[in-house]
């Protein structure tokens, strides 16, 4: 009698399984780390049975490997159904995605597995490999079969929340409060991690995270928590229920400090920064979807999920500033996913993306890669950090290619200064405001959890260019990769540090803009990023107001000359910057530490307009247009109309809008066919109908339905004195007594 029925090598299947667990190298040459055997998988559905995984391991790329051992024909036929069921349960309970799972099937018989294999491959989206077990001269031999998985949806929610505390005791009391609050929620799988600061200058925090709610528990949780999807906006489409649950927990817990929504919202970037300044200490499992003994989700594993510096499947939860991955073509379709994710991460730099795509396409299954990249989208803040911390630099990537555990080639990419571009403070601040619209948003965008805008123009405006260096580690040689458009004699070593050393004005400017914002994450606990904000609109409005006030005193020609000759300083004389701003109702800017930068921008804008001989109208936003419409002026002393008019007919259009001392404008519903028009409606602004004309020199769009025309007004007047009075109301006007000449032989004549 055969005492070893399994391949004449093992007495029973358990012996076979235990042998494989101790000798994982027999299955694959890849490094596998054993997690456990007979791993219990709980079925949350009452109608279903629990399962068990024969062997659970982890490969060198962070994937979980489920190994099912089957020997008989009967067991072989059951393998695929069991594997599909157990894998699905495992992913649900652990909050994993299908692309992070690999399934190895080991069987002594395969003739009944071959037929359903193709169906199983399409039905599941995990990496499946088959191994036929053989007795090779008394030694166990496994012959590999490989299957290819597609991607699947993530299980770990991108929505997370921060809680802030004054002390450790308050943080722990809050954790117990939340645990009690969620104890009865059977359909919830969430976790709270407490963070202990590494220095006394920062406060205590905790992070609340949640896994995807299974559909069968959705209604139960909605009813219990009275969710109504009313916490808009939702930053992540498809994760509304998880966001509502987190909001419900936040609103019903009372022991944390009150903070703004922005400070409360967690992101991978914020959590990565916290990892440098906090110890991630205690883990609290919340809700009823956890196993009694979870072997996977410890503090480090959840911390890794939260930081999400590898995009593998976490499309909505990806870290926007960091990405690290180790991979190889030999792991199958997951390699294709990694290549796409790398390309997506560097897509903001087309030069990098094109070259990296070409490099990855040439890598074969004998190689593996380690890729690491950063994305520092806020150039000005990064420069501000580098003024204090010389190690701070711009975005970079490093791609190392290995063969037989030896690095055979490396690619390194970065950004370097052209060693020429040096802007003035006015040019720097002007570019900032053009890019961010306001100082307030520039300061806030640095910390925004949901802002997806790119601000890479700042790199180019300050003379920075991307580069790549290829390093052949075998002969220690290197090659610089740049484009034909790069500056001549481009030096890729001219980094941010060198740029700042050569640009002291730039250093001073960014230090003034960000003066109260920490240069390192968590240097301070709370600060108002919106303090001392001013916008492009504020600058243009003040510049126009001051210029036209000065015009009222000295006339437009002298005002223009004086602005040019004094570089705009004349506008703040003799009262001084602060007093002038207070008189203009800009008290908050007068009190700001950034008042001198604001004044400098006002002078800069005024000078540019004066040199181009362009009128300044202020910033014609929808709000400003509405405000000016409310300034009704009764100017009955100017109601002097000609008794006769002759000459060519001029099309009528628009509504007069006045706001002395600013120049008048005309609101239009559509662009007129002629650049010379008669104003159709003057009653709203003046209180009486008046004949006046406008030579349009520009049209600005203020809303989807409204246009604002700027230019010179021509007003019929009986005498020069009346023309002077009109300029008090409409500074950009000229009085016409007899005739407006439109060409050498055409015009409009008036009779008084």
PDB file of N, CA and C in Angstrom, residues 60 117 171 186 265 335 354 557 646 676 679 702 750:
ATOM      1  N   UNK A  60       8.054  40.610  -2.993  1.00  0.00           N
ATOM      2  CA  UNK A  60       8.987  41.705  -2.757  1.00  0.00           C
ATOM      3  C   UNK A  60       8.458  43.040  -3.257  1.00  0.00           C
ATOM      4  N   UNK A 117     -10.270  27.592 -17.230  1.00  0.00           N
ATOM      5  CA  UNK A 117      -9.222  28.559 -16.877  1.00  0.00           C
ATOM      6  C   UNK A 117      -9.435  29.917 -17.551  1.00  0.00           C
ATOM      7  N   UNK A 171      -6.606  63.564  23.338  1.00  0.00           N
ATOM      8  CA  UNK A 171      -6.598  62.757  22.119  1.00  0.00           C
ATOM      9  C   UNK A 171      -7.112  61.347  22.393  1.00  0.00           C
ATOM     10  N   UNK A 186     -22.334  47.812  12.238  1.00  0.00           N
ATOM     11  CA  UNK A 186     -21.809  46.543  11.736  1.00  0.00           C
ATOM     12  C   UNK A 186     -21.236  46.665  10.326  1.00  0.00           C
ATOM     13  N   UNK A 265      -9.477  68.178   6.718  1.00  0.00           N
ATOM     14  CA  UNK A 265      -9.411  67.211   5.616  1.00  0.00           C
ATOM     15  C   UNK A 265      -7.989  66.677   5.478  1.00  0.00           C
ATOM     16  N   UNK A 335       2.671  45.136 -14.385  1.00  0.00           N
ATOM     17  CA  UNK A 335       3.754  45.969 -14.916  1.00  0.00           C
ATOM     18  C   UNK A 335       3.190  47.066 -15.825  1.00  0.00           C
ATOM     19  N   UNK A 354       7.782  61.884 -22.003  1.00  0.00           N
ATOM     20  CA  UNK A 354       8.147  61.248 -23.269  1.00  0.00           C
ATOM     21  C   UNK A 354       9.376  60.360 -23.110  1.00  0.00           C
ATOM     22  N   UNK A 557      -2.517 114.831 -19.009  1.00  0.00           N
ATOM     23  CA  UNK A 557      -1.192 114.797 -19.630  1.00  0.00           C
ATOM     24  C   UNK A 557      -0.094 114.898 -18.581  1.00  0.00           C
ATOM     25  N   UNK A 646     -26.564 117.398 -37.294  1.00  0.00           N
ATOM     26  CA  UNK A 646     -26.511 116.989 -38.692  1.00  0.00           C
ATOM     27  C   UNK A 646     -25.258 116.163 -38.924  1.00  0.00           C
ATOM     28  N   UNK A 676     -17.321 103.332 -33.113  1.00  0.00           N
ATOM     29  CA  UNK A 676     -17.791 104.651 -32.684  1.00  0.00           C
ATOM     30  C   UNK A 676     -19.301 104.567 -32.507  1.00  0.00           C
ATOM     31  N   UNK A 679     -24.188 106.620 -27.071  1.00  0.00           N
ATOM     32  CA  UNK A 679     -24.636 105.905 -25.884  1.00  0.00           C
ATOM     33  C   UNK A 679     -26.162 105.902 -25.850  1.00  0.00           C
ATOM     34  N   UNK A 702     -17.173  90.707 -18.832  1.00  0.00           N
ATOM     35  CA  UNK A 702     -17.331  90.692 -17.374  1.00  0.00           C
ATOM     36  C   UNK A 702     -18.174  89.523 -16.899  1.00  0.00           C
ATOM     37  N   UNK A 750     -23.092 120.116 -34.548  1.00  0.00           N
ATOM     38  CA  UNK A 750     -24.080 120.473 -33.530  1.00  0.00           C
ATOM     39  C   UNK A 750     -24.447 121.953 -33.657  1.00  0.00           C
TER      40      UNK A 750
END
